[in-house]
Amino acid sequence: MKFSEVIGQEDAQARLLQLVRENRVPHAIMLCGPYGSGKLALALAFASYLLGERNEEGQSVLNNDHAVTNAEAMLRNWEHPDLHFTFPVIRPTGTSSDHKMVSDDFGREWRTLLKEGAYFSMDQWLDRMKATTQQAQIFEAESDELTRKLSLKSSQGGYKISLIWLPERMNQVCANKLLKLLEEPPLQTLFILVCEEPEKLLETIRSRVQRIDVRRIDDQAIEQALVEKRGLEADMAHRIARTANGNWLKALETLDADNENRQFLETFKQLMRLAYMRNVKELKKWTEGVAGYGREKQRRMLDYFSRMVRENFMYNFRLPELNYMTMEEEDFAKNFARFINEANVMEIEELFASARRDIGQNANAKIVFFNMVLEMIVLLIKK
């Protein structure tokens, strides 16, 4: 994968390439940034370049043309023997308790998804694993497997690269074992961590990596990609780029007529209408419906609700440049925004944030959501 396939992020690309030119590539790099910013794409492009893929100018870190061609062929299918992937997985229903789950258990599904594109969400990955209500994590056995792999000599004589997607999903035992690897890295090994919530990592891990912050993608870069890669008209691409707010995955979701955000919008509208009417009986039904979602989807829904509250609060200022909503969201905001004001906006935000924390800690979803809707009744009438 070439850097030209990464959407935007020119500053981060330049910094990575400068490390190579100056021969200052550290043993561990952590790319940190928000969901949809293209961190994984950037990591894959960097790993590909270090393993021998030619850049846009036809240059490679390898001197032998045959070796370059061979490396590119292996990277095309993400099957280079010196590129090791670690990523969150589920424990499928019916799996023996004696089986120790590792990333390679879903290696085929992972590489298939990568070949389709470097931009995907955790939800898409869960779908590939055929997850139901399971939460994906990196289990203890993964660190043992990684230690074994990295103890071997480089197959091609260059770097051995360990690319870890979402290391914040490591369990405690796995994280402690990874720390030991980072403290005493195997020879000529580079760790690339792709992280969205670095605060959830051990402080000792964060202190042993060189952090590179990947910012939201520029609207102009998203707009250009929508025109060039998706064939959109300039006006539509401009509106979607503004709504995406630096998130390429969100831009793609907007193109999907049945995308999840439309479902979340309808769910949000239903919640607010029922709360305003104080219809506890129907709110209980609403609670039972969303309690049936998987926990990952529940968390995404609550993130969406928080964004809608912020957008509706800003809508009251009547400054279009401050709003990043779709046409459907704006249509609802015209009548609803007045109910989100200085008296309740912070409390509603905290209500959703608290529910998200509880769901993440495996609290009973029905209880969490029913408590949330009852509090919403009170908050919505605050002035």
Coordinates of C-alpha atoms in Angstrom, one line a residue:
M1 CA 0.0 0.0 0.0
K2 CA 1.5 3.3 -1.0
F3 CA 1.3 6.6 0.8
S4 CA -0.7 8.1 -2.1
E5 CA -3.6 5.8 -1.1
V6 CA -3.8 7.5 2.3
I7 CA -6.4 10.2 2.3
G8 CA -4.8 13.5 3.5
Q9 CA -2.4 13.3 6.5
E10 CA 0.5 14.8 4.6
D11 CA 2.2 16.1 7.8
A12 CA 2.2 12.6 9.4
Q13 CA 3.4 11.0 6.2
A14 CA 6.3 13.5 5.9
R15 CA 7.3 12.9 9.6
L16 CA 7.4 9.1 9.1
L17 CA 9.4 9.4 5.9
Q18 CA 11.8 11.9 7.5
L19 CA 12.5 9.2 10.2
V20 CA 13.6 6.8 7.4
R21 CA 15.7 9.4 5.6
E22 CA 17.6 10.4 8.7
N23 CA 17.9 6.7 9.9
R24 CA 16.1 7.5 13.1
V25 CA 13.3 5.0 13.0
P26 CA 12.6 4.1 16.7
H27 CA 11.8 0.5 17.8
A28 CA 8.2 1.5 18.6
I29 CA 5.8 4.1 17.1
M30 CA 2.3 4.8 18.2
L31 CA -0.1 6.5 15.8
C32 CA -2.8 8.1 17.8
G33 CA -5.9 9.8 16.4
P34 CA -9.7 9.8 16.2
Y35 CA -11.9 7.2 14.6
G36 CA -12.0 7.5 10.8
S37 CA -8.7 9.6 10.5
G38 CA -6.9 6.8 8.6
K39 CA -4.3 5.8 11.2
L40 CA -4.4 2.1 10.1
A41 CA -4.0 3.2 6.4
L42 CA -1.0 5.3 7.4
A43 CA 0.5 2.4 9.4
L44 CA 0.1 0.0 6.5
A45 CA 1.7 2.4 4.0
F46 CA 4.7 2.9 6.4
A47 CA 5.1 -0.8 7.0
S48 CA 4.8 -1.5 3.2
Y49 CA 7.5 1.1 2.5
L50 CA 9.9 -0.3 5.1
L51 CA 9.4 -3.8 3.8
G52 CA 10.4 -2.8 0.3
E53 CA 7.4 -1.5 -1.6
R54 CA 8.3 1.2 -4.1
N55 CA 7.1 4.7 -3.4
E56 CA 5.4 7.0 -5.9
E57 CA 8.9 7.9 -7.4
G58 CA 9.7 4.2 -7.9
Q59 CA 12.2 4.2 -5.0
S60 CA 12.5 1.3 -2.5
V61 CA 14.5 0.7 0.7
L62 CA 15.7 -2.5 -1.0
N63 CA 18.5 -2.4 -3.5
N64 CA 17.6 -5.7 -5.4
D65 CA 14.9 -5.4 -8.0
H66 CA 13.9 -9.1 -7.6
A67 CA 13.6 -8.6 -3.8
V68 CA 11.4 -5.5 -4.4
T69 CA 9.1 -7.3 -6.8
N70 CA 8.9 -10.3 -4.4
A71 CA 8.1 -8.0 -1.4
E72 CA 5.4 -6.2 -3.4
A73 CA 3.8 -9.4 -4.4
M74 CA 3.6 -10.6 -0.8
L75 CA 2.3 -7.2 0.4
R76 CA -0.4 -7.2 -2.2
N77 CA -2.1 -10.0 -0.3
W78 CA -0.8 -8.9 3.1
E79 CA 1.1 -12.1 3.5
H80 CA 4.6 -10.8 4.0
P81 CA 6.4 -13.2 6.5
D82 CA 8.0 -10.3 8.3
L83 CA 4.7 -8.4 8.8
H84 CA 2.9 -9.6 11.9
F85 CA -0.6 -8.4 12.7
T86 CA -2.2 -8.2 16.1
F87 CA -5.8 -7.1 16.4
P88 CA -8.9 -7.6 18.7
V89 CA -10.8 -10.8 18.3
I90 CA -13.9 -12.4 19.8
R91 CA -14.3 -15.8 21.4
P92 CA -16.9 -17.5 19.2
T93 CA -19.8 -19.2 20.8
G94 CA -19.0 -22.8 21.4
T95 CA -15.2 -22.4 21.5
S96 CA -13.5 -24.7 24.0
S97 CA -12.4 -22.9 27.1
D98 CA -9.0 -24.7 26.6
H99 CA -8.4 -22.8 23.4
K100 CA -6.3 -19.7 23.8
M101 CA -7.6 -17.1 21.3
V102 CA -5.0 -15.3 19.1
S103 CA -5.3 -12.9 16.2
D104 CA -4.3 -15.7 13.8
D105 CA -7.6 -17.4 14.5
F106 CA -9.1 -14.8 12.3
G107 CA -6.2 -14.2 10.0
R108 CA -8.0 -15.1 6.8
E109 CA -10.9 -12.7 7.6
W110 CA -8.5 -10.0 8.5
R111 CA -6.5 -10.2 5.3
T112 CA -9.6 -10.4 3.2
L113 CA -10.9 -7.2 4.9
L114 CA -7.5 -5.4 4.4
K115 CA -7.5 -6.3 0.7
E116 CA -10.9 -4.6 0.3
G117 CA -9.5 -1.4 1.8
A118 CA -7.5 0.0 4.7
Y119 CA -10.5 2.1 6.0
F120 CA -13.0 0.1 8.1
S121 CA -14.6 0.3 11.5
M122 CA -14.7 -2.1 14.5
D123 CA -18.3 -2.8 13.6
Q124 CA -17.3 -4.0 10.1
W125 CA -14.6 -6.1 11.7
L126 CA -17.1 -7.6 14.2
D127 CA -19.4 -8.5 11.3
R128 CA -16.5 -10.3 9.5
M129 CA -16.0 -12.3 12.7
K130 CA -19.7 -13.0 12.9
A131 CA -19.9 -11.5 16.3
T132 CA -23.2 -11.3 18.1
T133 CA -22.9 -9.7 21.5
Q134 CA -19.3 -10.4 22.1
Q135 CA -16.8 -7.6 22.6
A136 CA -13.5 -7.9 20.8
Q137 CA -10.3 -7.8 22.8
I138 CA -6.6 -8.9 22.5
F139 CA -6.2 -11.9 24.8
E140 CA -3.2 -13.0 26.9
A141 CA -2.1 -15.7 24.5
E142 CA -1.5 -13.1 21.8
S143 CA 1.6 -11.7 23.5
D144 CA 3.1 -15.2 23.8
E145 CA 2.4 -15.8 20.1
L146 CA 4.0 -12.4 19.2
T147 CA 7.1 -13.2 21.3
R148 CA 7.5 -16.5 19.5
K149 CA 7.1 -14.9 16.1
L150 CA 9.5 -12.0 16.7
S151 CA 12.2 -14.3 18.2
L152 CA 12.6 -15.7 14.7
K153 CA 15.1 -14.3 12.2
S154 CA 13.8 -11.9 9.6
S155 CA 12.7 -13.9 6.6
Q156 CA 13.8 -11.3 4.0
G157 CA 16.8 -9.9 5.9
G158 CA 15.2 -6.5 6.8
Y159 CA 12.7 -5.3 9.4
K160 CA 10.4 -7.4 11.3
I161 CA 7.3 -5.3 11.9
S162 CA 4.6 -5.9 14.5
L163 CA 1.5 -3.9 13.6
I164 CA -0.9 -3.7 16.6
W165 CA -4.4 -2.4 15.8
L166 CA -6.2 -0.9 18.9
P167 CA -3.7 -2.0 21.6
E168 CA -6.0 -0.3 24.1
R169 CA -8.2 -3.5 23.8
M170 CA -5.4 -5.7 25.3
N171 CA -6.3 -7.4 28.6
Q172 CA -4.1 -6.6 31.6
V173 CA -1.9 -9.7 31.3
C174 CA -1.3 -9.2 27.6
A175 CA -0.4 -5.5 28.1
N176 CA 2.2 -6.4 30.8
K177 CA 3.8 -9.0 28.5
L178 CA 3.9 -6.5 25.6
L179 CA 5.6 -4.0 27.9
K180 CA 8.4 -6.5 28.4
L181 CA 8.8 -6.8 24.6
L182 CA 9.0 -3.1 24.3
E183 CA 11.6 -2.8 27.0
E184 CA 13.8 -5.5 25.3
P185 CA 12.8 -5.4 21.7
P186 CA 14.1 -8.2 19.4
L187 CA 16.8 -7.2 16.9
Q188 CA 15.7 -5.1 13.9
T189 CA 12.0 -5.1 15.1
L190 CA 9.6 -2.2 14.7
F191 CA 6.4 -2.0 16.7
I192 CA 3.6 0.1 15.1
L193 CA 0.7 0.7 17.5
V194 CA -2.5 2.1 16.0
C195 CA -4.4 3.6 18.8
E196 CA -7.7 5.6 19.4
E197 CA -7.8 5.8 23.2
P198 CA -4.2 6.0 24.4
E199 CA -5.3 6.9 27.9
K200 CA -6.4 3.3 28.3
L201 CA -2.9 2.0 27.8
L202 CA -0.4 1.4 30.6
E203 CA 1.6 4.6 31.2
T204 CA 4.7 2.5 31.0
I205 CA 3.8 1.4 27.5
R206 CA 3.1 5.0 26.4
S207 CA 6.5 6.0 27.7
R208 CA 8.3 3.5 25.6
V209 CA 6.9 4.5 22.2
Q210 CA 7.3 7.5 20.0
R211 CA 3.9 9.0 19.7
I212 CA 2.7 10.6 16.4
D213 CA -0.6 12.3 16.6
V214 CA -2.8 11.8 13.5
R215 CA -5.3 14.6 13.3
R216 CA -8.8 14.6 11.7
I217 CA -8.6 14.6 7.9
D218 CA -8.8 18.0 6.2
D219 CA -12.3 18.7 4.7
Q220 CA -10.6 19.5 1.4
A221 CA -8.8 16.1 1.3
I222 CA -12.1 14.3 2.0
E223 CA -13.9 16.4 -0.6
Q224 CA -11.2 15.6 -3.2
A225 CA -11.3 11.9 -2.4
L226 CA -15.1 11.8 -2.7
V227 CA -14.9 13.3 -6.2
E228 CA -11.9 11.2 -7.4
K229 CA -12.7 7.9 -5.7
R230 CA -16.5 8.0 -5.5
G231 CA -17.4 10.1 -8.5
L232 CA -19.5 12.6 -6.6
E233 CA -20.4 16.0 -7.9
A234 CA -18.4 18.8 -6.3
D235 CA -21.4 20.4 -4.4
M236 CA -22.5 17.0 -2.8
A237 CA -18.9 16.2 -2.0
H238 CA -18.5 19.5 -0.2
R239 CA -21.5 19.0 2.0
I240 CA -20.6 15.5 2.9
A241 CA -17.0 16.5 3.7
R242 CA -18.2 19.2 6.1
T243 CA -20.7 16.7 7.8
A244 CA -18.0 14.1 8.1
N245 CA -15.9 16.4 10.2
G246 CA -12.6 14.8 9.3
N247 CA -13.9 11.2 9.4
W248 CA -13.6 9.3 6.1
L249 CA -15.6 6.4 7.5
K250 CA -18.4 8.8 8.3
A251 CA -18.3 10.3 4.8
L252 CA -18.7 6.8 3.4
E253 CA -21.6 6.0 5.7
T254 CA -23.4 9.2 4.5
L255 CA -23.3 7.7 1.0
D256 CA -25.1 4.6 2.1
A257 CA -28.9 5.0 1.9
D258 CA -29.4 2.6 4.8
N259 CA -26.5 3.7 6.9
E260 CA -26.4 3.2 10.7
N261 CA -26.5 7.0 11.4
R262 CA -30.0 7.2 9.8
Q263 CA -31.1 4.5 12.2
F264 CA -29.5 6.3 15.1
L265 CA -31.3 9.6 14.1
E266 CA -34.7 7.9 14.1
T267 CA -33.9 6.3 17.5
F268 CA -32.8 9.8 18.8
K269 CA -35.9 11.5 17.5
Q270 CA -38.1 8.8 19.0
L271 CA -36.4 9.1 22.4
M272 CA -36.7 12.9 22.5
R273 CA -40.4 12.9 21.5
L274 CA -41.4 10.2 24.0
A275 CA -39.4 11.9 26.8
Y276 CA -41.1 15.2 26.0
M277 CA -44.5 13.5 26.2
R278 CA -43.4 11.7 29.4
N279 CA -44.7 8.5 27.8
V280 CA -43.0 6.0 30.2
K281 CA -44.7 3.0 28.8
E282 CA -43.4 3.6 25.3
L283 CA -40.0 4.6 26.7
K284 CA -39.8 1.2 28.3
K285 CA -40.4 -0.4 24.9
W286 CA -37.7 1.9 23.4
T287 CA -35.3 0.8 26.2
E288 CA -36.0 -2.9 25.4
G289 CA -35.3 -2.3 21.7
V290 CA -31.9 -0.6 22.1
A291 CA -30.9 -3.1 24.8
G292 CA -31.0 -5.7 22.1
Y293 CA -28.2 -4.1 20.2
G294 CA -24.7 -5.4 20.7
R295 CA -22.6 -3.4 23.1
E296 CA -20.4 -1.9 20.4
K297 CA -23.4 -0.6 18.6
Q298 CA -24.9 0.8 21.8
R299 CA -21.7 2.7 22.4
R300 CA -21.7 4.1 18.9
M301 CA -25.4 5.1 19.3
L302 CA -24.6 7.0 22.5
D303 CA -21.7 8.8 20.8
Y304 CA -24.1 9.8 18.0
F305 CA -26.6 11.0 20.6
S306 CA -23.9 13.2 22.2
R307 CA -23.0 14.7 18.9
M308 CA -26.7 15.5 18.1
V309 CA -27.1 17.3 21.4
R310 CA -24.0 19.4 20.7
E311 CA -25.1 20.1 17.2
N312 CA -28.6 21.1 18.3
F313 CA -27.2 23.4 21.0
M314 CA -25.0 25.1 18.4
Y315 CA -28.0 25.4 15.9
N316 CA -29.6 27.9 18.3
F317 CA -26.9 30.4 17.4
R318 CA -28.1 30.5 13.8
L319 CA -24.5 30.4 12.4
P320 CA -24.5 27.7 9.6
E321 CA -20.7 27.5 9.6
L322 CA -20.8 26.1 13.2
N323 CA -23.1 23.2 12.3
Y324 CA -22.1 19.9 10.8
M325 CA -25.4 18.1 10.2
T326 CA -27.0 16.2 7.3
M327 CA -30.1 17.6 5.7
E328 CA -32.2 15.1 7.7
E329 CA -30.6 16.1 11.0
E330 CA -31.1 19.8 10.2
D331 CA -34.8 19.2 9.4
F332 CA -35.3 17.8 12.9
A333 CA -33.2 20.5 14.6
K334 CA -35.4 23.2 13.2
N335 CA -38.1 22.3 15.8
F336 CA -36.1 20.4 18.4
A337 CA -33.0 22.6 19.0
R338 CA -34.8 25.0 21.3
F339 CA -35.2 22.3 23.8
I340 CA -31.4 22.0 24.2
N341 CA -30.1 25.1 26.1
E342 CA -27.7 26.4 28.7
A343 CA -29.7 24.9 31.5
N344 CA -29.5 21.3 30.3
V345 CA -26.9 20.8 27.6
M346 CA -24.1 19.8 30.0
E347 CA -26.3 17.5 32.1
I348 CA -27.6 15.7 29.0
E349 CA -24.1 15.3 27.7
E350 CA -23.0 13.8 31.0
L351 CA -26.1 11.5 31.0
F352 CA -25.1 10.0 27.7
A353 CA -21.4 9.8 28.7
S354 CA -22.3 8.0 31.9
A355 CA -24.5 5.5 30.1
R356 CA -21.6 4.8 27.7
R357 CA -19.2 4.2 30.5
D358 CA -21.7 1.8 32.2
I359 CA -22.2 -0.1 28.9
G360 CA -18.5 -0.4 28.4
Q361 CA -18.2 -2.0 31.9
N362 CA -20.8 -4.6 31.0
A363 CA -23.6 -3.2 33.1
N364 CA -27.2 -4.5 32.5
A365 CA -28.2 -2.6 29.3
K366 CA -32.0 -2.5 30.2
I367 CA -31.3 -0.9 33.5
V368 CA -28.8 1.6 32.1
F369 CA -31.1 2.7 29.3
F370 CA -34.3 2.9 31.4
N371 CA -32.5 5.0 34.0
M372 CA -31.2 7.2 31.2
V373 CA -34.7 7.8 29.6
L374 CA -36.3 8.6 33.0
E375 CA -33.6 11.3 33.7
M376 CA -34.1 12.6 30.2
I377 CA -37.7 13.4 30.9
V378 CA -36.6 15.8 33.7
L379 CA -33.7 17.3 31.8
L380 CA -35.6 18.0 28.6
I381 CA -38.0 20.4 30.2
K382 CA -35.3 22.4 32.0
K383 CA -35.1 26.1 30.9

